[in-house]
């Protein structure tokens, strides 16, 4: 561990101090590791929930300019306070001296609070992978080694969804696309088709207001029941809205069933006219076989339209004229847009509302000049068709992005006695 040996050098180059909200947000916006979880808005949300105490620990240079930092959330564990840095710190882990100074600052801050430890989940790429999970480059073992040399304990490389922070994320690079149509062409064949089906099925995407968050919560509840996970309560989403403001967008994809019905009624009339025309032309046709084939197709189209019309009327009677079919929470940051949370109504799966939301939000990124779209978590399992996360993976793969494998969790002991007791207790539980 190098905290002591580098102390003189660190003191000359940088010093640590608490950062203001504005300073921290400016640092996050400019940092290659920046993200919505390392912002003052995230700090406000955690504080207003009352679930944790927070601190903005920073490093400043000789001009008092912040050059690294972290939002630390302290929660009460069985053996005492434990610090957490979600998708941080904002620090170049390849700069050993800077990482040393950041580690020292975090250690000192946590020690003053009487914390047992500080855990972090750096938002650095350990290994970039293809959409199918194949390595696309070399693993960043230097980053892991730099943390470990400073006394951080690495939790290892696991698969599955993280209980606190996802280690596997799916990303699409939007640079090079000039329009939504260009973007659409980059998707897989099925996903392109699904975007068009949604567009032709009267699916409209809009932002929800705060007093409509119950709609968002309800849709997420539908998915949580189906996929067997615990949905967050409504108060959590209200807290996100209040803390992040315009940087959190709760989007809904609604099906306007009146519009959908009218569309199929128009198609029915068109198909019926074509069937009548072909039927009238059949007796005098020189090529009756060809006409019969076209007539059969026209009649099938009429039957299909009749079925769609009956289905639409039934849905309107049961669910109303406008039905929220999918919803998503999107977090804006200067570096990326994150698809953070979502849900959908399986009864309307064939309208492809979730696909419509994704295409809409990526299109909005292009309008803002933002080139990184973060689909967020996947399980990291690519070779098991029965994996519970398979459906999520295949949905995201349809947009033709790539995978980032993050390094995962590191824990820095602060009170070694209590940290040892906690580790011993955890070992007993696992046995």
PDB file of N, CA and C in Angstrom, residues 209-245:
ATOM      1  N   UNK A 209     -45.733  14.235 -16.790  1.00  0.00           N
ATOM      2  CA  UNK A 209     -45.623  15.269 -15.767  1.00  0.00           C
ATOM      3  C   UNK A 209     -45.522  14.606 -14.392  1.00  0.00           C
ATOM      4  N   UNK A 210     -45.156  15.394 -13.404  1.00  0.00           N
ATOM      5  CA  UNK A 210     -44.964  14.831 -12.074  1.00  0.00           C
ATOM      6  C   UNK A 210     -46.231  14.169 -11.537  1.00  0.00           C
ATOM      7  N   UNK A 211     -47.385  14.800 -11.796  1.00  0.00           N
ATOM      8  CA  UNK A 211     -48.626  14.236 -11.268  1.00  0.00           C
ATOM      9  C   UNK A 211     -49.068  12.978 -12.028  1.00  0.00           C
ATOM     10  N   UNK A 212     -48.298  12.583 -13.053  1.00  0.00           N
ATOM     11  CA  UNK A 212     -48.596  11.361 -13.799  1.00  0.00           C
ATOM     12  C   UNK A 212     -47.633  10.219 -13.452  1.00  0.00           C
ATOM     13  N   UNK A 213     -46.797  10.413 -12.443  1.00  0.00           N
ATOM     14  CA  UNK A 213     -45.807   9.383 -12.119  1.00  0.00           C
ATOM     15  C   UNK A 213     -46.459   8.083 -11.653  1.00  0.00           C
ATOM     16  N   UNK A 214     -47.699   8.167 -11.218  1.00  0.00           N
ATOM     17  CA  UNK A 214     -48.427   6.946 -10.880  1.00  0.00           C
ATOM     18  C   UNK A 214     -48.582   6.031 -12.082  1.00  0.00           C
ATOM     19  N   UNK A 215     -48.710   6.613 -13.268  1.00  0.00           N
ATOM     20  CA  UNK A 215     -48.784   5.833 -14.510  1.00  0.00           C
ATOM     21  C   UNK A 215     -47.468   5.093 -14.724  1.00  0.00           C
ATOM     22  N   UNK A 216     -46.368   5.815 -14.556  1.00  0.00           N
ATOM     23  CA  UNK A 216     -45.051   5.200 -14.703  1.00  0.00           C
ATOM     24  C   UNK A 216     -44.880   4.048 -13.707  1.00  0.00           C
ATOM     25  N   UNK A 217     -45.214   4.301 -12.465  1.00  0.00           N
ATOM     26  CA  UNK A 217     -45.057   3.289 -11.412  1.00  0.00           C
ATOM     27  C   UNK A 217     -45.899   2.059 -11.717  1.00  0.00           C
ATOM     28  N   UNK A 218     -47.122   2.273 -12.203  1.00  0.00           N
ATOM     29  CA  UNK A 218     -48.014   1.153 -12.516  1.00  0.00           C
ATOM     30  C   UNK A 218     -47.431   0.268 -13.620  1.00  0.00           C
ATOM     31  N   UNK A 219     -46.889   0.891 -14.657  1.00  0.00           N
ATOM     32  CA  UNK A 219     -46.318   0.115 -15.759  1.00  0.00           C
ATOM     33  C   UNK A 219     -45.097  -0.671 -15.280  1.00  0.00           C
ATOM     34  N   UNK A 220     -44.266  -0.040 -14.456  1.00  0.00           N
ATOM     35  CA  UNK A 220     -43.113  -0.753 -13.899  1.00  0.00           C
ATOM     36  C   UNK A 220     -43.564  -1.909 -13.007  1.00  0.00           C
ATOM     37  N   UNK A 221     -44.675  -1.716 -12.319  1.00  0.00           N
ATOM     38  CA  UNK A 221     -45.214  -2.768 -11.453  1.00  0.00           C
ATOM     39  C   UNK A 221     -45.635  -3.982 -12.284  1.00  0.00           C
ATOM     40  N   UNK A 222     -46.219  -3.734 -13.444  1.00  0.00           N
ATOM     41  CA  UNK A 222     -46.606  -4.843 -14.326  1.00  0.00           C
ATOM     42  C   UNK A 222     -45.393  -5.691 -14.696  1.00  0.00           C
ATOM     43  N   UNK A 223     -44.279  -5.024 -15.017  1.00  0.00           N
ATOM     44  CA  UNK A 223     -43.069  -5.752 -15.396  1.00  0.00           C
ATOM     45  C   UNK A 223     -42.446  -6.456 -14.201  1.00  0.00           C
ATOM     46  N   UNK A 224     -42.495  -5.825 -13.037  1.00  0.00           N
ATOM     47  CA  UNK A 224     -41.865  -6.426 -11.858  1.00  0.00           C
ATOM     48  C   UNK A 224     -42.562  -7.722 -11.465  1.00  0.00           C
ATOM     49  N   UNK A 225     -43.870  -7.751 -11.603  1.00  0.00           N
ATOM     50  CA  UNK A 225     -44.625  -8.977 -11.291  1.00  0.00           C
ATOM     51  C   UNK A 225     -44.258 -10.082 -12.273  1.00  0.00           C
ATOM     52  N   UNK A 226     -44.182  -9.733 -13.555  1.00  0.00           N
ATOM     53  CA  UNK A 226     -43.883 -10.729 -14.582  1.00  0.00           C
ATOM     54  C   UNK A 226     -42.449 -11.260 -14.475  1.00  0.00           C
ATOM     55  N   UNK A 227     -41.497 -10.340 -14.178  1.00  0.00           N
ATOM     56  CA  UNK A 227     -40.082 -10.710 -14.171  1.00  0.00           C
ATOM     57  C   UNK A 227     -39.544 -11.005 -12.785  1.00  0.00           C
ATOM     58  N   UNK A 228     -40.415 -10.977 -11.783  1.00  0.00           N
ATOM     59  CA  UNK A 228     -40.063 -11.375 -10.407  1.00  0.00           C
ATOM     60  C   UNK A 228     -38.956 -10.509  -9.801  1.00  0.00           C
ATOM     61  N   UNK A 229     -39.101  -9.174  -9.910  1.00  0.00           N
ATOM     62  CA  UNK A 229     -38.191  -8.291  -9.188  1.00  0.00           C
ATOM     63  C   UNK A 229     -39.016  -7.278  -8.416  1.00  0.00           C
ATOM     64  N   UNK A 230     -38.371  -6.651  -7.434  1.00  0.00           N
ATOM     65  CA  UNK A 230     -39.072  -5.712  -6.558  1.00  0.00           C
ATOM     66  C   UNK A 230     -39.087  -4.325  -7.181  1.00  0.00           C
ATOM     67  N   UNK A 231     -40.264  -3.820  -7.455  1.00  0.00           N
ATOM     68  CA  UNK A 231     -40.393  -2.478  -8.002  1.00  0.00           C
ATOM     69  C   UNK A 231     -40.146  -1.449  -6.906  1.00  0.00           C
ATOM     70  N   UNK A 232     -39.552  -0.304  -7.270  1.00  0.00           N
ATOM     71  CA  UNK A 232     -39.398   0.787  -6.313  1.00  0.00           C
ATOM     72  C   UNK A 232     -40.759   1.448  -6.092  1.00  0.00           C
ATOM     73  N   UNK A 233     -40.925   2.063  -4.931  1.00  0.00           N
ATOM     74  CA  UNK A 233     -42.220   2.667  -4.649  1.00  0.00           C
ATOM     75  C   UNK A 233     -42.340   4.019  -5.345  1.00  0.00           C
ATOM     76  N   UNK A 234     -43.543   4.545  -5.375  1.00  0.00           N
ATOM     77  CA  UNK A 234     -43.823   5.792  -6.072  1.00  0.00           C
ATOM     78  C   UNK A 234     -43.006   6.950  -5.503  1.00  0.00           C
ATOM     79  N   UNK A 235     -42.817   6.951  -4.190  1.00  0.00           N
ATOM     80  CA  UNK A 235     -42.060   8.041  -3.551  1.00  0.00           C
ATOM     81  C   UNK A 235     -40.632   8.115  -4.087  1.00  0.00           C
ATOM     82  N   UNK A 236     -40.048   6.971  -4.440  1.00  0.00           N
ATOM     83  CA  UNK A 236     -38.686   6.969  -4.998  1.00  0.00           C
ATOM     84  C   UNK A 236     -38.661   7.743  -6.312  1.00  0.00           C
ATOM     85  N   UNK A 237     -39.614   7.465  -7.186  1.00  0.00           N
ATOM     86  CA  UNK A 237     -39.636   8.136  -8.486  1.00  0.00           C
ATOM     87  C   UNK A 237     -39.956   9.626  -8.328  1.00  0.00           C
ATOM     88  N   UNK A 238     -40.795   9.968  -7.360  1.00  0.00           N
ATOM     89  CA  UNK A 238     -41.053  11.384  -7.085  1.00  0.00           C
ATOM     90  C   UNK A 238     -39.775  12.060  -6.601  1.00  0.00           C
ATOM     91  N   UNK A 239     -38.972  11.321  -5.840  1.00  0.00           N
ATOM     92  CA  UNK A 239     -37.696  11.860  -5.371  1.00  0.00           C
ATOM     93  C   UNK A 239     -36.724  12.099  -6.510  1.00  0.00           C
ATOM     94  N   UNK A 240     -36.703  11.180  -7.473  1.00  0.00           N
ATOM     95  CA  UNK A 240     -35.859  11.366  -8.664  1.00  0.00           C
ATOM     96  C   UNK A 240     -36.284  12.634  -9.406  1.00  0.00           C
ATOM     97  N   UNK A 241     -37.582  12.796  -9.601  1.00  0.00           N
ATOM     98  CA  UNK A 241     -38.109  13.965 -10.307  1.00  0.00           C
ATOM     99  C   UNK A 241     -37.685  15.253  -9.589  1.00  0.00           C
ATOM    100  N   UNK A 242     -37.869  15.280  -8.266  1.00  0.00           N
ATOM    101  CA  UNK A 242     -37.594  16.497  -7.500  1.00  0.00           C
ATOM    102  C   UNK A 242     -36.105  16.822  -7.471  1.00  0.00           C
ATOM    103  N   UNK A 243     -35.261  15.799  -7.402  1.00  0.00           N
ATOM    104  CA  UNK A 243     -33.821  16.033  -7.287  1.00  0.00           C
ATOM    105  C   UNK A 243     -33.179  16.376  -8.628  1.00  0.00           C
ATOM    106  N   UNK A 244     -33.598  15.719  -9.688  1.00  0.00           N
ATOM    107  CA  UNK A 244     -32.920  15.865 -10.978  1.00  0.00           C
ATOM    108  C   UNK A 244     -33.592  16.861 -11.925  1.00  0.00           C
ATOM    109  N   UNK A 245     -34.860  17.186 -11.691  1.00  0.00           N
ATOM    110  CA  UNK A 245     -35.527  18.134 -12.569  1.00  0.00           C
ATOM    111  C   UNK A 245     -35.540  17.661 -14.014  1.00  0.00           C
TER     112      UNK A 245
END
